[in-house]
Amino acid sequence: MGYGREIYLSAEKILRERRRKAQEEAEQRKAAFYRACPQAREADRRLASTAVRAAKAVLTGKEARGRLQKLKEENRAVQAEYGRLLAEHGLKPEDLKPRYACSKCGDTGYLDGRMCACMKSLLRSESYRRLNELTPLSLSTFDSFSLTWYPDKAREGRPSDREIMGDTLRFCVAYARHFSTRSPNLIMTGGTGLGKTHLSLAIANAAIQKGFGVVYCSVGDLVKKLEDEHFGRGDGTDPSGPLLSCDLLILDDLGTEFRSSFSSAAIYGIVNGRLLAKKPTIISTNLTVKEMMEYYSERFASRIIGSYRRVVFVGKDVRQQKRLCRTPK
Ligand SMILES: Nc1ncnc2c1ncn2[C@@H]1O[C@H](COP(=O)(O)OP(=O)(O)O)[C@@H](O)[C@H]1O
Ligand SMILES: [Mg+2]
Ligand SMILES: [Zn+2]
């Protein structure tokens, strides 16, 4: 998957910060050791000075070999003393070296000229962070979802809205708990304000906690992004990469986008691409199946009916109920 320049820059910035922190902490440990053991500081100085004298010996050239030999021996002796002082203070040489988050590449992001696994995973998480930047993920959790907003009056032998929504909530909790890249696709259907976005974000939250790459996108924003890209107004980062490759894609509010032949084709392309790649997608919509067939194509609607599990939302607009509760009498 290719990433834009911005993503590289921010991953490199994070690595630079990790390196700086590791080095600073190593300096602090060293300083603490030298405070406790001034002889070690002295030994360190002598090691530095033998290095300088060795360089001078080579440059002046006079009896270089003999002098270098002597300096080498001196150096070895000082190093041994340094090691002894470390041990006396219960330390190992590694204890004064930087502890990098990635011991393979020392937080440089590269290993023998190739990208290290830590850099790859940073690029991935940075691109998801950016895609999800505008989403109020933290506000929508299962804990903040209440069933008391749904009428509990049973209707002639049929379950009440609250019972139906209880099933919906339990299903979503279980889906989130057992989420994997083999989880089924979901289509959440029902009127406005019934909690579709809320529960899809709660699932997204749980999947992100488990370390999955999740992209949340309203269909309107998605179409706009793809349009910008298609018509050359984008920033050069092809948004369809992560849309197709992420572990879970959430397409919110299907049917509210500005509809055109471009948007239908773009949405179909993403939905179909994910079906072919066998990667789970959650779609939420206020549309009925009949409207879906009308707005898109029969091919699209039957794709969704055949390969998505339906999760039903019923009741009265919760957003409106909450607003009425707050309105002073
Ligand atoms: N069962 C619920 N408990 C608490 N808040 C809810 C519940 N259902 C919806 N909300 C809140 O009401 C508002 C509308 O819900 P939302 O999920 O956006 O509805 P939808 O996507 O179905 O139109 C949001 O602020 C959401 O957090
Ligand atoms: Mg919604
Ligand atoms: Zn690394």
XYZ file of C-alpha atoms and ligand atoms in Angstrom:
358
model
C 0.000 0.000 0.000
C 1.398 3.412 -0.910
C 1.259 6.332 1.506
C 1.399 10.058 0.935
C 4.358 12.248 1.792
C 2.608 13.641 4.863
C 2.307 10.164 6.353
C 6.028 9.494 5.838
C 6.936 12.814 7.396
C 4.850 12.207 10.485
C 6.150 8.629 10.898
C 9.715 9.942 10.661
C 8.928 12.618 13.186
C 7.680 9.999 15.637
C 10.845 7.942 15.128
C 13.039 11.015 15.611
C 11.231 11.725 18.870
C 11.671 8.104 20.030
C 15.405 8.274 19.286
C 15.795 11.566 21.091
C 13.983 10.234 24.141
C 16.010 7.006 24.253
C 19.269 8.939 23.937
C 18.306 11.519 26.505
C 17.366 8.832 29.015
C 20.674 7.055 28.398
C 22.515 10.350 29.040
C 20.601 10.749 32.279
C 21.509 7.249 33.447
C 25.145 7.920 32.602
C 25.127 11.241 34.433
C 23.632 9.551 37.504
C 26.357 6.882 37.377
C 29.092 9.509 37.131
C 27.655 11.432 40.041
C 27.788 8.267 42.110
C 31.189 7.264 40.743
C 33.495 10.165 39.749
C 36.283 7.674 38.910
C 34.142 6.376 36.067
C 33.797 9.887 34.661
C 37.562 10.184 34.827
C 38.007 6.835 33.051
C 35.570 7.985 30.371
C 37.663 11.152 29.839
C 40.824 9.110 29.537
C 39.217 6.855 26.944
C 38.281 9.912 24.914
C 41.757 11.335 25.220
C 43.478 8.115 24.135
C 41.312 8.203 21.037
C 42.457 11.759 20.281
C 46.096 10.887 20.920
C 45.816 7.848 18.668
C 44.524 10.052 15.876
C 47.409 12.490 16.416
C 49.980 9.686 16.397
C 48.724 8.534 13.037
C 48.751 12.058 11.632
C 52.260 13.046 12.812
C 53.554 9.678 11.687
C 56.581 9.650 14.036
C 57.017 6.114 15.460
C 53.315 5.757 14.822
C 53.184 2.010 15.193
C 54.914 1.841 18.587
C 52.882 4.666 20.020
C 49.640 3.238 18.738
C 50.472 -0.083 20.356
C 51.048 1.626 23.706
C 47.842 3.609 23.414
C 45.920 0.454 22.620
C 47.184 -1.210 25.765
C 46.377 1.855 27.835
C 42.927 1.943 26.322
C 42.308 -1.686 27.147
C 43.355 -1.146 30.750
C 41.056 1.869 31.164
C 38.183 -0.039 29.590
C 38.692 -2.889 32.031
C 38.640 -0.432 34.902
C 35.489 1.157 33.560
C 33.837 -2.259 33.378
C 34.885 -3.014 36.946
C 33.424 0.301 38.180
C 30.174 -0.429 36.373
C 29.935 -3.862 37.978
C 30.674 -2.356 41.387
C 27.565 -0.218 40.940
C 25.522 -3.175 39.786
C 25.434 -2.011 36.171
C 26.062 -3.604 32.789
C 27.446 -1.718 29.775
C 24.008 -1.941 28.087
C 22.488 -0.053 31.002
C 24.128 3.166 29.828
C 23.197 2.733 26.188
C 19.960 4.081 24.649
C 17.031 1.699 24.925
C 15.321 2.028 21.579
C 11.670 1.106 21.131
C 12.810 -1.043 18.205
C 16.057 -2.821 18.969
C 16.321 -4.001 15.372
C 16.763 -0.617 13.693
C 17.532 1.590 16.711
C 14.413 3.642 15.890
C 15.818 4.787 12.565
C 13.044 3.005 10.652
C 15.495 1.348 8.270
C 17.501 -1.833 8.398
C 20.220 -2.497 5.816
C 18.620 0.050 3.542
C 15.194 -1.569 3.786
C 12.169 -0.423 5.687
C 11.971 -1.919 9.176
C 8.752 -3.560 10.407
C 8.363 -0.799 13.016
C 8.303 1.851 10.271
C 5.715 -0.130 8.308
C 3.434 -0.394 11.289
C 3.886 3.316 12.059
C 2.937 4.266 8.501
C -0.139 2.124 8.816
C -1.293 3.510 12.144
C -0.544 7.096 11.053
C -2.629 6.710 7.930
C -5.557 5.348 9.961
C -5.185 8.106 12.511
C -5.416 10.689 9.755
C -8.373 9.065 8.072
C -10.235 8.940 11.367
C -9.113 12.356 12.568
C -12.500 14.001 12.326
C -14.491 11.184 13.920
C -15.699 11.546 17.511
C -14.693 7.955 18.227
C -14.286 8.303 21.967
C -17.843 9.508 22.560
C -19.680 6.514 21.184
C -19.161 3.459 23.330
C -21.324 0.508 24.360
C -21.353 1.875 27.904
C -22.948 5.141 26.827
C -25.643 3.290 24.842
C -28.885 2.983 26.782
C -31.949 0.874 25.979
C -34.250 3.119 27.992
C -34.731 5.383 24.948
C -36.660 2.663 23.126
C -40.400 2.104 23.859
C -40.969 -1.120 25.795
C -44.658 -1.527 24.919
C -45.164 -4.957 23.356
C -47.456 -4.932 20.346
C -49.889 -7.856 19.909
C -47.494 -10.682 20.480
C -44.640 -8.933 18.687
C -41.528 -7.955 20.606
C -41.252 -4.356 21.807
C -38.795 -1.924 20.271
C -36.711 -2.212 23.418
C -36.515 -5.991 23.088
C -35.496 -5.715 19.450
C -32.874 -3.100 20.282
C -31.673 -5.268 23.183
C -30.959 -8.008 20.642
C -29.255 -5.496 18.368
C -27.049 -4.214 21.193
C -26.090 -7.723 22.344
C -25.306 -8.712 18.776
C -23.048 -5.676 18.295
C -21.253 -6.250 21.618
C -20.555 -9.859 20.660
C -19.488 -8.839 17.152
C -17.006 -6.359 18.618
C -15.714 -8.811 21.194
C -15.054 -11.529 18.631
C -14.067 -9.202 15.816
C -11.574 -10.657 13.351
C -10.815 -10.153 9.676
C -13.190 -13.044 9.025
C -16.146 -11.359 10.741
C -19.298 -11.004 8.627
C -20.366 -7.812 6.856
C -23.174 -5.899 8.519
C -25.832 -3.599 7.194
C -27.475 -1.491 9.880
C -30.887 -0.284 8.780
C -33.481 1.963 10.409
C -34.621 5.559 10.761
C -32.615 8.606 11.744
C -31.323 8.972 15.297
C -31.784 5.357 16.348
C -28.127 4.721 17.201
C -26.668 3.221 14.021
C -23.680 5.535 13.927
C -23.280 5.215 17.693
C -23.051 1.415 17.650
C -20.889 1.278 14.532
C -18.408 3.616 16.225
C -18.542 1.508 19.398
C -17.556 -1.504 17.270
C -14.807 0.566 15.612
C -13.470 1.559 19.037
C -13.323 -2.030 20.214
C -11.611 -3.223 17.023
C -9.031 -0.425 17.237
C -8.314 -1.398 20.842
C -7.595 -4.899 19.588
C -5.067 -3.460 17.160
C -7.062 -3.731 13.941
C -6.820 -1.059 11.254
C -10.245 0.557 11.057
C -11.444 3.245 8.692
C -14.643 5.109 9.424
C -16.076 7.223 6.645
C -19.449 8.766 5.946
C -20.453 7.828 2.409
C -20.790 11.531 1.604
C -17.174 12.271 2.605
C -15.986 9.150 0.857
C -17.582 10.109 -2.428
C -16.155 13.616 -2.121
C -12.659 12.303 -1.458
C -12.814 9.865 -4.370
C -14.230 12.579 -6.603
C -11.418 14.991 -5.681
C -8.910 12.283 -6.420
C -10.593 11.329 -9.675
C -10.811 14.897 -10.893
C -7.294 15.746 -9.811
C -8.061 17.985 -6.849
C -6.619 15.644 -4.227
C -3.276 15.756 -2.438
C -1.906 12.779 -4.339
C -2.689 10.169 -1.695
C -5.033 7.669 -3.245
C -7.697 7.177 -0.559
C -8.947 3.913 -1.996
C -5.785 2.080 -0.831
C -6.663 1.975 2.867
C -10.380 1.744 2.065
C -9.776 -1.558 0.346
C -7.051 -2.901 2.576
C -8.114 -1.909 6.108
C -9.300 -4.671 8.449
C -12.696 -3.045 8.989
C -14.357 -0.366 6.875
C -17.365 1.497 8.214
C -19.447 3.268 5.586
C -21.881 5.471 7.411
C -25.111 6.926 6.039
C -25.408 5.280 2.668
C -28.010 7.215 0.681
C -27.273 10.690 2.052
C -24.441 11.372 -0.419
C -24.938 13.480 -3.491
C -25.997 10.801 -5.972
C -24.496 10.626 -9.421
C -23.318 7.903 -11.746
C -19.816 8.589 -10.429
C -20.850 8.106 -6.796
C -22.787 4.881 -7.507
C -19.844 3.410 -9.378
C -17.373 4.495 -6.677
C -19.427 3.005 -3.836
C -20.051 -0.183 -5.763
C -16.332 -0.439 -6.488
C -15.378 -0.186 -2.823
C -18.111 -2.538 -1.588
C -17.370 -5.086 -4.288
C -13.616 -4.787 -3.839
C -13.953 -5.606 -0.168
C -16.235 -8.540 -0.869
C -13.665 -9.949 -3.282
C -10.862 -9.367 -0.790
C -13.067 -10.993 1.905
C -12.658 -8.090 4.290
C -15.473 -7.046 6.616
C -17.466 -3.868 6.022
C -20.235 -2.264 8.064
C -22.721 -0.091 6.206
C -25.381 1.972 7.900
C -28.343 3.446 6.066
C -31.793 4.953 6.458
C -32.769 3.438 3.116
C -35.101 0.490 2.711
C -34.112 -2.338 0.411
C -36.607 -1.043 -2.155
C -35.007 2.402 -2.060
C -31.567 0.866 -2.405
C -32.656 -0.892 -5.576
C -34.102 2.359 -6.839
C -31.138 4.583 -5.962
C -28.350 2.265 -6.973
C -28.743 -0.838 -9.060
C -30.427 -4.135 -8.519
C -26.995 -5.697 -8.810
C -25.750 -3.535 -5.934
C -28.816 -4.137 -3.741
C -28.715 -7.883 -4.255
C -24.973 -7.925 -3.509
C -25.723 -6.262 -0.178
C -28.677 -8.479 0.650
C -26.754 -11.621 -0.215
C -23.490 -10.880 1.544
C -24.410 -8.672 4.472
C -26.051 -9.556 7.724
C -28.880 -7.197 8.534
C -28.974 -5.457 11.926
C -32.287 -3.765 12.565
C -32.776 -0.472 14.400
C -36.255 0.557 15.581
C -37.807 3.098 17.949
C -38.100 6.863 18.153
C -35.353 9.316 17.176
C -33.050 9.314 20.236
C -31.339 12.559 19.301
C -34.697 14.311 19.290
C -35.752 12.699 22.582
C -32.519 13.849 24.209
C -33.042 17.362 22.907
C -36.593 17.460 24.278
C -35.357 16.241 27.672
C -32.952 19.136 27.835
C -35.443 21.775 26.732
C -36.529 23.782 29.790
C -40.293 23.728 30.381
N -29.428 4.028 22.732
C -28.781 5.199 22.832
N -28.238 5.560 24.012
C -27.590 6.734 24.122
N -27.423 7.600 23.118
C -27.915 7.282 21.912
C -28.603 6.062 21.702
N -28.981 5.997 20.412
C -28.533 7.125 19.841
N -27.900 7.909 20.734
C -27.332 9.244 20.483
O -28.243 9.958 19.692
C -27.600 10.624 18.621
C -28.075 10.060 17.293
O -27.659 8.694 17.157
P -26.955 8.132 15.858
O -26.166 6.957 16.257
O -26.207 9.226 15.175
O -28.233 7.720 15.009
P -28.310 7.207 13.503
O -26.931 6.978 13.019
O -29.125 5.950 13.591
O -29.031 8.273 12.745
C -26.126 10.439 18.862
O -25.645 11.541 19.582
C -26.048 9.182 19.687
O -24.913 9.185 20.540
Mg -25.923 7.991 11.487
Zn 12.586 -0.854 13.598
